[in-house]
JSON list of C-alpha atoms in Angstrom, two decimals:
[
{"chain": "A", "resi": 16, "resn": "MET", "atom": "CA", "xyz": [92.20, -83.56, 252.58]},
{"chain": "A", "resi": 17, "resn": "LYS", "atom": "CA", "xyz": [90.48, -83.57, 249.17]},
{"chain": "A", "resi": 18, "resn": "SER", "atom": "CA", "xyz": [91.81, -86.06, 246.66]},
{"chain": "A", "resi": 19, "resn": "PHE", "atom": "CA", "xyz": [91.86, -85.56, 242.87]},
{"chain": "A", "resi": 20, "resn": "VAL", "atom": "CA", "xyz": [91.53, -89.31, 242.37]},
{"chain": "A", "resi": 21, "resn": "ASP", "atom": "CA", "xyz": [88.93, -89.93, 245.09]},
{"chain": "A", "resi": 22, "resn": "ASP", "atom": "CA", "xyz": [86.64, -87.19, 243.74]},
{"chain": "A", "resi": 23, "resn": "PHE", "atom": "CA", "xyz": [86.82, -88.80, 240.30]},
{"chain": "A", "resi": 24, "resn": "TYR", "atom": "CA", "xyz": [85.83, -92.20, 241.66]},
{"chain": "A", "resi": 25, "resn": "HIS", "atom": "CA", "xyz": [82.95, -90.65, 243.58]},
{"chain": "A", "resi": 26, "resn": "LEU", "atom": "CA", "xyz": [81.36, -89.61, 240.28]},
{"chain": "A", "resi": 27, "resn": "VAL", "atom": "CA", "xyz": [82.13, -93.05, 238.83]},
{"chain": "A", "resi": 28, "resn": "SER", "atom": "CA", "xyz": [80.24, -94.63, 241.73]},
{"chain": "A", "resi": 29, "resn": "LEU", "atom": "CA", "xyz": [77.22, -92.38, 241.12]},
{"chain": "A", "resi": 30, "resn": "LEU", "atom": "CA", "xyz": [77.15, -93.42, 237.47]},
{"chain": "A", "resi": 31, "resn": "LYS", "atom": "CA", "xyz": [77.37, -97.10, 238.40]},
{"chain": "A", "resi": 32, "resn": "ARG", "atom": "CA", "xyz": [74.48, -96.70, 240.86]},
{"chain": "A", "resi": 33, "resn": "ARG", "atom": "CA", "xyz": [72.56, -94.64, 238.30]},
{"chain": "A", "resi": 34, "resn": "GLU", "atom": "CA", "xyz": [72.13, -91.91, 240.90]},
{"chain": "A", "resi": 35, "resn": "PRO", "atom": "CA", "xyz": [71.47, -88.62, 239.09]},
{"chain": "A", "resi": 36, "resn": "PHE", "atom": "CA", "xyz": [73.94, -85.78, 239.53]},
{"chain": "A", "resi": 37, "resn": "ALA", "atom": "CA", "xyz": [75.39, -82.76, 237.74]},
{"chain": "A", "resi": 38, "resn": "PHE", "atom": "CA", "xyz": [79.07, -82.02, 237.20]},
{"chain": "A", "resi": 39, "resn": "ASN", "atom": "CA", "xyz": [79.65, -78.44, 236.10]},
{"chain": "A", "resi": 40, "resn": "ARG", "atom": "CA", "xyz": [83.14, -77.18, 235.24]},
{"chain": "A", "resi": 41, "resn": "PHE", "atom": "CA", "xyz": [84.21, -73.56, 235.70]},
{"chain": "A", "resi": 42, "resn": "SER", "atom": "CA", "xyz": [87.61, -73.37, 234.02]},
{"chain": "A", "resi": 43, "resn": "ASP", "atom": "CA", "xyz": [89.82, -70.38, 233.26]},
{"chain": "A", "resi": 44, "resn": "GLY", "atom": "CA", "xyz": [87.49, -68.98, 230.59]},
{"chain": "A", "resi": 45, "resn": "GLU", "atom": "CA", "xyz": [84.58, -68.93, 233.01]},
{"chain": "A", "resi": 46, "resn": "LEU", "atom": "CA", "xyz": [86.86, -67.53, 235.72]},
{"chain": "A", "resi": 47, "resn": "PHE", "atom": "CA", "xyz": [87.65, -64.51, 233.52]},
{"chain": "A", "resi": 48, "resn": "ILE", "atom": "CA", "xyz": [83.97, -63.96, 232.72]},
{"chain": "A", "resi": 49, "resn": "LEU", "atom": "CA", "xyz": [83.04, -64.20, 236.40]},
{"chain": "A", "resi": 50, "resn": "GLN", "atom": "CA", "xyz": [85.75, -61.58, 237.01]},
{"chain": "A", "resi": 51, "resn": "ASN", "atom": "CA", "xyz": [83.92, -59.45, 234.40]},
{"chain": "A", "resi": 52, "resn": "LYS", "atom": "CA", "xyz": [86.93, -59.25, 232.08]},
{"chain": "A", "resi": 53, "resn": "GLU", "atom": "CA", "xyz": [86.57, -59.00, 228.33]},
{"chain": "A", "resi": 54, "resn": "VAL", "atom": "CA", "xyz": [87.38, -62.37, 226.76]},
{"chain": "A", "resi": 55, "resn": "LEU", "atom": "CA", "xyz": [88.19, -62.63, 223.05]},
{"chain": "A", "resi": 56, "resn": "LEU", "atom": "CA", "xyz": [89.35, -65.86, 221.43]},
{"chain": "A", "resi": 57, "resn": "GLY", "atom": "CA", "xyz": [89.73, -65.11, 217.75]},
{"chain": "A", "resi": 58, "resn": "ASP", "atom": "CA", "xyz": [91.50, -66.12, 214.57]},
{"chain": "A", "resi": 59, "resn": "ASN", "atom": "CA", "xyz": [94.69, -64.18, 215.26]},
{"chain": "A", "resi": 60, "resn": "VAL", "atom": "CA", "xyz": [94.24, -62.67, 218.69]},
{"chain": "A", "resi": 61, "resn": "VAL", "atom": "CA", "xyz": [93.49, -63.56, 222.29]},
{"chain": "A", "resi": 62, "resn": "LYS", "atom": "CA", "xyz": [92.38, -60.83, 224.66]},
{"chain": "A", "resi": 63, "resn": "ILE", "atom": "CA", "xyz": [91.82, -61.28, 228.39]},
{"chain": "A", "resi": 64, "resn": "GLY", "atom": "CA", "xyz": [90.90, -58.03, 230.08]},
{"chain": "A", "resi": 65, "resn": "ASP", "atom": "CA", "xyz": [93.54, -55.51, 228.99]},
{"chain": "A", "resi": 66, "resn": "LYS", "atom": "CA", "xyz": [96.06, -58.15, 227.93]},
{"chain": "A", "resi": 67, "resn": "VAL", "atom": "CA", "xyz": [96.31, -58.86, 224.20]},
{"chain": "A", "resi": 68, "resn": "MET", "atom": "CA", "xyz": [98.27, -61.83, 222.84]},
{"chain": "A", "resi": 69, "resn": "LYS", "atom": "CA", "xyz": [98.70, -63.66, 219.57]},
{"chain": "A", "resi": 70, "resn": "GLY", "atom": "CA", "xyz": [96.55, -66.73, 219.21]},
{"chain": "A", "resi": 71, "resn": "HIS", "atom": "CA", "xyz": [94.76, -68.89, 216.69]},
{"chain": "A", "resi": 72, "resn": "TYR", "atom": "CA", "xyz": [91.34, -70.43, 217.26]},
{"chain": "A", "resi": 73, "resn": "ARG", "atom": "CA", "xyz": [89.13, -72.16, 214.74]},
{"chain": "A", "resi": 74, "resn": "LYS", "atom": "CA", "xyz": [85.70, -70.67, 214.17]},
{"chain": "A", "resi": 75, "resn": "GLU", "atom": "CA", "xyz": [83.98, -73.28, 216.34]},
{"chain": "A", "resi": 76, "resn": "ASP", "atom": "CA", "xyz": [86.12, -72.10, 219.26]},
{"chain": "A", "resi": 77, "resn": "PHE", "atom": "CA", "xyz": [85.61, -68.35, 218.73]},
{"chain": "A", "resi": 78, "resn": "LYS", "atom": "CA", "xyz": [84.36, -66.56, 221.82]},
{"chain": "A", "resi": 79, "resn": "HIS", "atom": "CA", "xyz": [83.77, -62.92, 222.63]},
{"chain": "A", "resi": 80, "resn": "PHE", "atom": "CA", "xyz": [82.45, -61.81, 225.98]},
{"chain": "A", "resi": 81, "resn": "VAL", "atom": "CA", "xyz": [82.02, -58.04, 226.29]},
{"chain": "A", "resi": 82, "resn": "PRO", "atom": "CA", "xyz": [81.05, -57.02, 229.85]},
{"chain": "A", "resi": 83, "resn": "ALA", "atom": "CA", "xyz": [79.05, -53.96, 228.75]},
{"chain": "A", "resi": 84, "resn": "GLU", "atom": "CA", "xyz": [77.04, -55.97, 226.20]},
{"chain": "A", "resi": 85, "resn": "HIS", "atom": "CA", "xyz": [76.72, -59.42, 227.75]},
{"chain": "A", "resi": 86, "resn": "SER", "atom": "CA", "xyz": [75.88, -58.80, 231.40]},
{"chain": "A", "resi": 87, "resn": "PHE", "atom": "CA", "xyz": [72.75, -60.97, 231.10]},
{"chain": "A", "resi": 88, "resn": "TYR", "atom": "CA", "xyz": [74.82, -64.03, 230.24]},
{"chain": "A", "resi": 89, "resn": "ARG", "atom": "CA", "xyz": [77.38, -63.31, 232.94]},
{"chain": "A", "resi": 90, "resn": "ASP", "atom": "CA", "xyz": [74.52, -63.11, 235.46]},
{"chain": "A", "resi": 91, "resn": "ARG", "atom": "CA", "xyz": [73.36, -66.57, 234.34]},
{"chain": "A", "resi": 92, "resn": "LEU", "atom": "CA", "xyz": [76.92, -67.85, 234.75]},
{"chain": "A", "resi": 93, "resn": "VAL", "atom": "CA", "xyz": [77.10, -66.39, 238.26]},
{"chain": "A", "resi": 94, "resn": "GLU", "atom": "CA", "xyz": [73.84, -68.15, 239.11]},
{"chain": "A", "resi": 95, "resn": "ALA", "atom": "CA", "xyz": [75.25, -71.44, 237.86]},
{"chain": "A", "resi": 96, "resn": "PHE", "atom": "CA", "xyz": [78.42, -70.91, 239.89]},
{"chain": "A", "resi": 97, "resn": "ARG", "atom": "CA", "xyz": [76.61, -70.07, 243.12]},
{"chain": "A", "resi": 98, "resn": "TYR", "atom": "CA", "xyz": [73.82, -72.62, 242.80]},
{"chain": "A", "resi": 99, "resn": "THR", "atom": "CA", "xyz": [73.85, -75.33, 245.44]},
{"chain": "A", "resi": 100, "resn": "ALA", "atom": "CA", "xyz": [71.86, -78.55, 245.47]},
{"chain": "A", "resi": 101, "resn": "LYS", "atom": "CA", "xyz": [72.27, -82.20, 246.34]},
{"chain": "A", "resi": 102, "resn": "ASN", "atom": "CA", "xyz": [74.64, -83.87, 243.87]},
{"chain": "A", "resi": 103, "resn": "TYR", "atom": "CA", "xyz": [75.35, -80.61, 242.03]},
{"chain": "A", "resi": 104, "resn": "PHE", "atom": "CA", "xyz": [79.15, -80.70, 241.80]},
{"chain": "A", "resi": 105, "resn": "LYS", "atom": "CA", "xyz": [81.08, -77.61, 240.79]},
{"chain": "A", "resi": 106, "resn": "GLY", "atom": "CA", "xyz": [84.59, -77.94, 239.43]},
{"chain": "A", "resi": 107, "resn": "ILE", "atom": "CA", "xyz": [86.72, -74.83, 239.83]},
{"chain": "A", "resi": 108, "resn": "SER", "atom": "CA", "xyz": [90.19, -73.86, 238.67]},
{"chain": "A", "resi": 109, "resn": "CYS", "atom": "CA", "xyz": [92.74, -75.24, 241.11]},
{"chain": "A", "resi": 110, "resn": "ARG", "atom": "CA", "xyz": [95.63, -73.40, 242.70]},
{"chain": "A", "resi": 111, "resn": "CYS", "atom": "CA", "xyz": [98.23, -75.53, 240.89]},
{"chain": "A", "resi": 112, "resn": "CYS", "atom": "CA", "xyz": [96.82, -74.57, 237.47]},
{"chain": "A", "resi": 113, "resn": "ALA", "atom": "CA", "xyz": [95.29, -71.11, 238.01]},
{"chain": "A", "resi": 114, "resn": "GLY", "atom": "CA", "xyz": [97.49, -69.85, 240.82]},
{"chain": "A", "resi": 115, "resn": "GLU", "atom": "CA", "xyz": [96.77, -69.07, 244.45]},
{"chain": "A", "resi": 116, "resn": "GLU", "atom": "CA", "xyz": [95.26, -65.62, 243.83]},
{"chain": "A", "resi": 117, "resn": "ASP", "atom": "CA", "xyz": [92.61, -66.75, 241.34]},
{"chain": "A", "resi": 118, "resn": "PHE", "atom": "CA", "xyz": [91.88, -69.91, 243.32]},
{"chain": "A", "resi": 119, "resn": "ARG", "atom": "CA", "xyz": [91.12, -67.80, 246.40]},
{"chain": "A", "resi": 120, "resn": "TRP", "atom": "CA", "xyz": [89.16, -65.30, 244.34]},
{"chain": "A", "resi": 121, "resn": "GLN", "atom": "CA", "xyz": [86.73, -68.03, 243.25]},
{"chain": "A", "resi": 122, "resn": "LEU", "atom": "CA", "xyz": [86.11, -69.13, 246.83]},
{"chain": "A", "resi": 123, "resn": "ASP", "atom": "CA", "xyz": [85.60, -65.55, 248.01]},
{"chain": "A", "resi": 124, "resn": "PHE", "atom": "CA", "xyz": [83.30, -64.72, 245.09]},
{"chain": "A", "resi": 125, "resn": "HIS", "atom": "CA", "xyz": [81.22, -67.83, 245.71]},
{"chain": "A", "resi": 126, "resn": "GLY", "atom": "CA", "xyz": [80.72, -66.96, 249.36]},
{"chain": "A", "resi": 127, "resn": "ALA", "atom": "CA", "xyz": [79.52, -69.81, 251.55]},
{"chain": "A", "resi": 128, "resn": "HIS", "atom": "CA", "xyz": [81.50, -73.04, 251.35]},
{"chain": "A", "resi": 129, "resn": "ASP", "atom": "CA", "xyz": [80.00, -75.76, 249.15]},
{"chain": "A", "resi": 130, "resn": "GLU", "atom": "CA", "xyz": [80.82, -79.35, 250.09]},
{"chain": "A", "resi": 131, "resn": "ASN", "atom": "CA", "xyz": [80.36, -80.25, 246.42]},
{"chain": "A", "resi": 132, "resn": "PHE", "atom": "CA", "xyz": [83.31, -78.17, 245.22]},
{"chain": "A", "resi": 133, "resn": "THR", "atom": "CA", "xyz": [85.77, -80.19, 243.18]},
{"chain": "A", "resi": 134, "resn": "TRP", "atom": "CA", "xyz": [88.27, -79.72, 240.35]},
{"chain": "A", "resi": 135, "resn": "ALA", "atom": "CA", "xyz": [87.37, -78.32, 236.93]},
{"chain": "A", "resi": 136, "resn": "ASN", "atom": "CA", "xyz": [90.14, -80.63, 235.66]},
{"chain": "A", "resi": 137, "resn": "LEU", "atom": "CA", "xyz": [88.63, -83.72, 237.29]},
{"chain": "A", "resi": 138, "resn": "PHE", "atom": "CA", "xyz": [88.46, -85.67, 234.00]},
{"chain": "A", "resi": 139, "resn": "LEU", "atom": "CA", "xyz": [91.74, -84.28, 232.65]},
{"chain": "A", "resi": 140, "resn": "ASN", "atom": "CA", "xyz": [95.46, -84.46, 233.30]},
{"chain": "A", "resi": 141, "resn": "GLY", "atom": "CA", "xyz": [96.37, -87.43, 235.53]},
{"chain": "A", "resi": 142, "resn": "ASN", "atom": "CA", "xyz": [92.73, -88.58, 235.64]},
{"chain": "A", "resi": 143, "resn": "TYR", "atom": "CA", "xyz": [92.24, -88.68, 231.87]},
{"chain": "A", "resi": 144, "resn": "GLY", "atom": "CA", "xyz": [93.40, -92.27, 231.51]},
{"chain": "A", "resi": 145, "resn": "ARG", "atom": "CA", "xyz": [90.96, -93.24, 234.26]},
{"chain": "A", "resi": 146, "resn": "PHE", "atom": "CA", "xyz": [88.22, -91.31, 232.48]},
{"chain": "A", "resi": 147, "resn": "ILE", "atom": "CA", "xyz": [88.76, -93.21, 229.21]},
{"chain": "A", "resi": 148, "resn": "ARG", "atom": "CA", "xyz": [89.25, -96.64, 230.76]},
{"chain": "A", "resi": 149, "resn": "GLU", "atom": "CA", "xyz": [86.77, -96.53, 233.64]},
{"chain": "A", "resi": 150, "resn": "MET", "atom": "CA", "xyz": [84.14, -93.83, 233.08]},
{"chain": "A", "resi": 151, "resn": "TYR", "atom": "CA", "xyz": [83.72, -93.81, 229.31]},
{"chain": "A", "resi": 152, "resn": "PRO", "atom": "CA", "xyz": [82.52, -97.47, 229.21]},
{"chain": "A", "resi": 153, "resn": "LEU", "atom": "CA", "xyz": [79.76, -96.61, 231.70]},
{"chain": "A", "resi": 154, "resn": "PHE", "atom": "CA", "xyz": [78.15, -94.29, 229.15]},
{"chain": "A", "resi": 155, "resn": "ASN", "atom": "CA", "xyz": [77.05, -97.38, 227.22]},
{"chain": "A", "resi": 156, "resn": "SER", "atom": "CA", "xyz": [74.55, -98.22, 229.96]},
{"chain": "A", "resi": 157, "resn": "TYR", "atom": "CA", "xyz": [72.74, -94.89, 229.53]},
{"chain": "A", "resi": 158, "resn": "ARG", "atom": "CA", "xyz": [70.48, -93.38, 226.93]},
{"chain": "A", "resi": 159, "resn": "THR", "atom": "CA", "xyz": [72.73, -90.43, 226.25]},
{"chain": "A", "resi": 160, "resn": "VAL", "atom": "CA", "xyz": [72.08, -86.94, 224.95]},
{"chain": "A", "resi": 161, "resn": "ILE", "atom": "CA", "xyz": [75.05, -84.90, 223.73]},
{"chain": "A", "resi": 162, "resn": "VAL", "atom": "CA", "xyz": [75.25, -81.13, 223.38]},
{"chain": "A", "resi": 163, "resn": "CYS", "atom": "CA", "xyz": [78.18, -80.20, 221.17]},
{"chain": "A", "resi": 164, "resn": "ASN", "atom": "CA", "xyz": [79.50, -78.14, 218.29]},
{"chain": "A", "resi": 165, "resn": "GLY", "atom": "CA", "xyz": [77.83, -78.50, 214.93]},
{"chain": "A", "resi": 166, "resn": "ASN", "atom": "CA", "xyz": [81.07, -79.83, 213.42]},
{"chain": "A", "resi": 167, "resn": "SER", "atom": "CA", "xyz": [81.38, -82.75, 215.84]},
{"chain": "A", "resi": 168, "resn": "ASP", "atom": "CA", "xyz": [80.85, -86.25, 214.43]},
{"chain": "A", "resi": 169, "resn": "VAL", "atom": "CA", "xyz": [78.86, -88.17, 217.04]},
{"chain": "A", "resi": 170, "resn": "THR", "atom": "CA", "xyz": [78.24, -91.24, 214.88]},
{"chain": "A", "resi": 171, "resn": "THR", "atom": "CA", "xyz": [81.21, -92.92, 216.57]},
{"chain": "A", "resi": 172, "resn": "LEU", "atom": "CA", "xyz": [79.48, -92.71, 219.96]},
{"chain": "A", "resi": 173, "resn": "PRO", "atom": "CA", "xyz": [77.08, -95.68, 220.01]},
{"chain": "A", "resi": 174, "resn": "PHE", "atom": "CA", "xyz": [75.36, -94.62, 223.22]},
{"chain": "A", "resi": 175, "resn": "VAL", "atom": "CA", "xyz": [74.11, -91.28, 221.85]},
{"chain": "A", "resi": 176, "resn": "CYS", "atom": "CA", "xyz": [70.37, -91.27, 221.16]},
{"chain": "A", "resi": 177, "resn": "LYS", "atom": "CA", "xyz": [69.89, -87.52, 220.70]},
{"chain": "A", "resi": 178, "resn": "ASP", "atom": "CA", "xyz": [72.09, -84.54, 219.91]},
{"chain": "A", "resi": 179, "resn": "PHE", "atom": "CA", "xyz": [71.67, -80.79, 220.24]},
{"chain": "A", "resi": 180, "resn": "ARG", "atom": "CA", "xyz": [74.09, -78.55, 218.35]},
{"chain": "A", "resi": 181, "resn": "VAL", "atom": "CA", "xyz": [75.64, -75.16, 219.04]},
{"chain": "A", "resi": 182, "resn": "GLY", "atom": "CA", "xyz": [77.85, -72.81, 217.05]},
{"chain": "A", "resi": 183, "resn": "TYR", "atom": "CA", "xyz": [80.55, -70.34, 218.01]},
{"chain": "A", "resi": 184, "resn": "ASN", "atom": "CA", "xyz": [80.12, -68.03, 221.02]},
{"chain": "A", "resi": 185, "resn": "ALA", "atom": "CA", "xyz": [77.29, -70.32, 222.08]},
{"chain": "A", "resi": 186, "resn": "MET", "atom": "CA", "xyz": [76.75, -68.75, 225.50]},
{"chain": "A", "resi": 187, "resn": "VAL", "atom": "CA", "xyz": [75.38, -65.72, 223.64]},
{"chain": "A", "resi": 188, "resn": "ASN", "atom": "CA", "xyz": [74.25, -67.00, 220.25]},
{"chain": "A", "resi": 189, "resn": "ASP", "atom": "CA", "xyz": [72.62, -70.25, 221.37]},
{"chain": "A", "resi": 190, "resn": "TYR", "atom": "CA", "xyz": [71.30, -69.35, 224.81]},
{"chain": "A", "resi": 191, "resn": "GLY", "atom": "CA", "xyz": [67.70, -70.03, 223.72]},
{"chain": "A", "resi": 192, "resn": "LEU", "atom": "CA", "xyz": [68.56, -73.71, 223.23]},
{"chain": "A", "resi": 193, "resn": "ILE", "atom": "CA", "xyz": [68.24, -74.20, 226.99]},
{"chain": "A", "resi": 194, "resn": "GLU", "atom": "CA", "xyz": [64.49, -73.60, 226.86]},
{"chain": "A", "resi": 195, "resn": "THR", "atom": "CA", "xyz": [64.24, -75.88, 223.82]},
{"chain": "A", "resi": 196, "resn": "MET", "atom": "CA", "xyz": [65.90, -78.65, 225.80]},
{"chain": "A", "resi": 197, "resn": "LYS", "atom": "CA", "xyz": [63.63, -78.10, 228.79]},
{"chain": "A", "resi": 198, "resn": "ARG", "atom": "CA", "xyz": [60.58, -78.51, 226.56]},
{"chain": "A", "resi": 199, "resn": "TRP", "atom": "CA", "xyz": [62.06, -81.65, 224.99]},
{"chain": "A", "resi": 200, "resn": "ILE", "atom": "CA", "xyz": [62.64, -83.15, 228.44]},
{"chain": "A", "resi": 201, "resn": "ASP", "atom": "CA", "xyz": [59.08, -82.35, 229.51]},
{"chain": "A", "resi": 202, "resn": "ASP", "atom": "CA", "xyz": [57.36, -83.35, 226.27]},
{"chain": "A", "resi": 203, "resn": "ASN", "atom": "CA", "xyz": [59.13, -86.71, 226.13]},
{"chain": "A", "resi": 204, "resn": "GLY", "atom": "CA", "xyz": [59.16, -87.57, 229.82]},
{"chain": "A", "resi": 205, "resn": "ILE", "atom": "CA", "xyz": [62.96, -87.78, 229.83]},
{"chain": "A", "resi": 206, "resn": "ARG", "atom": "CA", "xyz": [64.17, -89.39, 233.04]},
{"chain": "A", "resi": 207, "resn": "GLY", "atom": "CA", "xyz": [67.28, -91.39, 233.86]},
{"chain": "A", "resi": 208, "resn": "HIS", "atom": "CA", "xyz": [69.16, -90.10, 230.82]},
{"chain": "A", "resi": 209, "resn": "LEU", "atom": "CA", "xyz": [72.76, -88.93, 230.68]},
{"chain": "A", "resi": 210, "resn": "PHE", "atom": "CA", "xyz": [73.37, -85.50, 229.18]},
{"chain": "A", "resi": 211, "resn": "MET", "atom": "CA", "xyz": [76.93, -84.75, 228.05]},
{"chain": "A", "resi": 212, "resn": "PHE", "atom": "CA", "xyz": [78.01, -81.19, 227.25]},
{"chain": "A", "resi": 213, "resn": "SER", "atom": "CA", "xyz": [80.92, -80.05, 225.12]},
{"chain": "A", "resi": 214, "resn": "ALA", "atom": "CA", "xyz": [79.85, -76.48, 224.46]},
{"chain": "A", "resi": 215, "resn": "ALA", "atom": "CA", "xyz": [82.25, -74.16, 226.31]},
{"chain": "A", "resi": 216, "resn": "SER", "atom": "CA", "xyz": [80.60, -71.57, 228.59]},
{"chain": "A", "resi": 217, "resn": "PHE", "atom": "CA", "xyz": [77.13, -72.43, 227.29]},
{"chain": "A", "resi": 218, "resn": "SER", "atom": "CA", "xyz": [77.50, -75.78, 229.05]},
{"chain": "A", "resi": 219, "resn": "LYS", "atom": "CA", "xyz": [77.73, -74.15, 232.47]},
{"chain": "A", "resi": 220, "resn": "MET", "atom": "CA", "xyz": [74.45, -72.25, 232.17]},
{"chain": "A", "resi": 221, "resn": "ALA", "atom": "CA", "xyz": [72.65, -75.20, 230.57]},
{"chain": "A", "resi": 222, "resn": "ILE", "atom": "CA", "xyz": [73.77, -77.76, 233.16]},
{"chain": "A", "resi": 223, "resn": "HIS", "atom": "CA", "xyz": [72.63, -75.53, 236.01]},
{"chain": "A", "resi": 224, "resn": "GLN", "atom": "CA", "xyz": [69.25, -74.69, 234.53]},
{"chain": "A", "resi": 225, "resn": "LEU", "atom": "CA", "xyz": [68.48, -78.20, 233.31]},
{"chain": "A", "resi": 226, "resn": "TYR", "atom": "CA", "xyz": [69.45, -79.84, 236.61]},
{"chain": "A", "resi": 227, "resn": "GLU", "atom": "CA", "xyz": [67.32, -77.32, 238.48]},
{"chain": "A", "resi": 228, "resn": "HIS", "atom": "CA", "xyz": [64.48, -78.02, 236.04]},
{"chain": "A", "resi": 229, "resn": "CYS", "atom": "CA", "xyz": [64.75, -81.83, 236.17]},
{"chain": "A", "resi": 230, "resn": "ASP", "atom": "CA", "xyz": [67.16, -83.47, 238.59]},
{"chain": "A", "resi": 231, "resn": "ALA", "atom": "CA", "xyz": [66.10, -86.97, 237.53]},
{"chain": "A", "resi": 232, "resn": "ASN", "atom": "CA", "xyz": [68.78, -86.96, 234.82]},
{"chain": "A", "resi": 233, "resn": "THR", "atom": "CA", "xyz": [72.57, -86.76, 234.98]},
{"chain": "A", "resi": 234, "resn": "TYR", "atom": "CA", "xyz": [74.34, -83.78, 233.41]},
{"chain": "A", "resi": 235, "resn": "ILE", "atom": "CA", "xyz": [78.10, -83.85, 232.81]},
{"chain": "A", "resi": 236, "resn": "ASP", "atom": "CA", "xyz": [80.42, -81.26, 231.33]},
{"chain": "A", "resi": 237, "resn": "ILE", "atom": "CA", "xyz": [82.84, -83.42, 229.33]},
{"chain": "A", "resi": 238, "resn": "GLY", "atom": "CA", "xyz": [84.71, -80.51, 227.75]},
{"chain": "A", "resi": 239, "resn": "THR", "atom": "CA", "xyz": [87.21, -81.74, 225.15]},
{"chain": "A", "resi": 240, "resn": "THR", "atom": "CA", "xyz": [87.60, -85.25, 226.60]},
{"chain": "A", "resi": 241, "resn": "LEU", "atom": "CA", "xyz": [85.92, -87.00, 223.65]},
{"chain": "A", "resi": 242, "resn": "ASN", "atom": "CA", "xyz": [87.55, -84.99, 220.86]},
{"chain": "A", "resi": 243, "resn": "ALA", "atom": "CA", "xyz": [89.45, -88.06, 219.70]},
{"chain": "A", "resi": 244, "resn": "PHE", "atom": "CA", "xyz": [86.12, -89.79, 218.98]},
{"chain": "A", "resi": 245, "resn": "THR", "atom": "CA", "xyz": [84.26, -86.87, 217.42]},
{"chain": "A", "resi": 246, "resn": "GLY", "atom": "CA", "xyz": [86.82, -85.65, 214.90]},
{"chain": "A", "resi": 247, "resn": "MET", "atom": "CA", "xyz": [87.62, -82.45, 216.77]},
{"chain": "A", "resi": 248, "resn": "ARG", "atom": "CA", "xyz": [91.10, -81.07, 217.36]},
{"chain": "A", "resi": 249, "resn": "LEU", "atom": "CA", "xyz": [93.54, -82.73, 219.75]},
{"chain": "A", "resi": 250, "resn": "ASP", "atom": "CA", "xyz": [95.10, -79.42, 220.72]},
{"chain": "A", "resi": 251, "resn": "ARG", "atom": "CA", "xyz": [95.16, -79.80, 224.49]},
{"chain": "A", "resi": 252, "resn": "SER", "atom": "CA", "xyz": [98.36, -81.07, 226.05]},
{"chain": "A", "resi": 253, "resn": "TYR", "atom": "CA", "xyz": [96.63, -83.94, 227.88]},
{"chain": "A", "resi": 254, "resn": "LEU", "atom": "CA", "xyz": [95.00, -85.10, 224.63]},
{"chain": "A", "resi": 255, "resn": "LYS", "atom": "CA", "xyz": [98.25, -84.97, 222.69]},
{"chain": "A", "resi": 256, "resn": "ALA", "atom": "CA", "xyz": [100.03, -86.92, 225.42]},
{"chain": "A", "resi": 257, "resn": "PHE", "atom": "CA", "xyz": [97.38, -89.65, 225.70]},
{"chain": "A", "resi": 258, "resn": "TRP", "atom": "CA", "xyz": [96.41, -90.12, 222.04]},
{"chain": "A", "resi": 259, "resn": "LEU", "atom": "CA", "xyz": [99.51, -89.02, 220.13]},
{"chain": "A", "resi": 260, "resn": "GLY", "atom": "CA", "xyz": [102.22, -90.01, 222.57]},
{"chain": "A", "resi": 261, "resn": "THR", "atom": "CA", "xyz": [103.56, -86.48, 222.86]},
{"chain": "A", "resi": 262, "resn": "LYS", "atom": "CA", "xyz": [105.53, -86.10, 226.05]},
{"chain": "A", "resi": 263, "resn": "HIS", "atom": "CA", "xyz": [103.91, -83.69, 228.49]},
{"chain": "A", "resi": 264, "resn": "GLU", "atom": "CA", "xyz": [103.81, -83.65, 232.26]},
{"chain": "A", "resi": 265, "resn": "ASP", "atom": "CA", "xyz": [100.07, -82.86, 232.37]},
{"chain": "A", "resi": 266, "resn": "ILE", "atom": "CA", "xyz": [99.14, -86.48, 231.60]},
{"chain": "A", "resi": 267, "resn": "ASP", "atom": "CA", "xyz": [100.62, -87.54, 234.95]},
{"chain": "A", "resi": 268, "resn": "LYS", "atom": "CA", "xyz": [99.60, -84.46, 236.92]},
{"chain": "A", "resi": 269, "resn": "LEU", "atom": "CA", "xyz": [97.39, -84.96, 239.97]},
{"chain": "A", "resi": 270, "resn": "CYS", "atom": "CA", "xyz": [95.95, -81.54, 240.71]},
{"chain": "A", "resi": 271, "resn": "ILE", "atom": "CA", "xyz": [95.95, -80.30, 244.29]},
{"chain": "A", "resi": 272, "resn": "TRP", "atom": "CA", "xyz": [93.34, -78.42, 246.28]}
]
């Protein structure tokens, strides 16, 4: 039986041993793109496939995936999702958060079972306190590279030695940054570094391609976990509960497989 807590501590142990790995998260946004549905996160509207809802996203969070126009980027996302390698961990949307149908769809779409499957929410919900108290301090022992939105303030992160920036709809608009990062790794002999990604769907393609290019570094999709440090919005329920004291069950939720 897989354990939400045990899987978290497995990655903690790899960090402590300085054993390189990649943790790639395929959350609901990536699920919809893999399902080849149009995804629009805009100023006043959210569209998923044929469903249109009211919503409000800041410009840095804008996203628009159009299946007919962006098949190249979906193909790269599929490659990242189906890639298998030693210590390449893939977090997927769990049945308790995404529902049984979508959970099963991911497994069927992936095909062969991957022993490195884990939760996309592994650092969130009931594990977020563990992430802040037990994983975050480990970053100080690494030379760390962060890939994040141009509006993020990384000066509060003392372990960061290099940053790469993306804008909105980065999976399309900033795709070329992956090759730039590969060249930087090669030109500077980068080994044993920690790369942290907070760049939505761009992160998934970059983590896959960079780990395949150089598996001597560690690549982690941190999502919104460090928003409280970088001046970004605390708009996720787990962030509000932990940092603002807002009552929400997600902060105690241990996701199931």
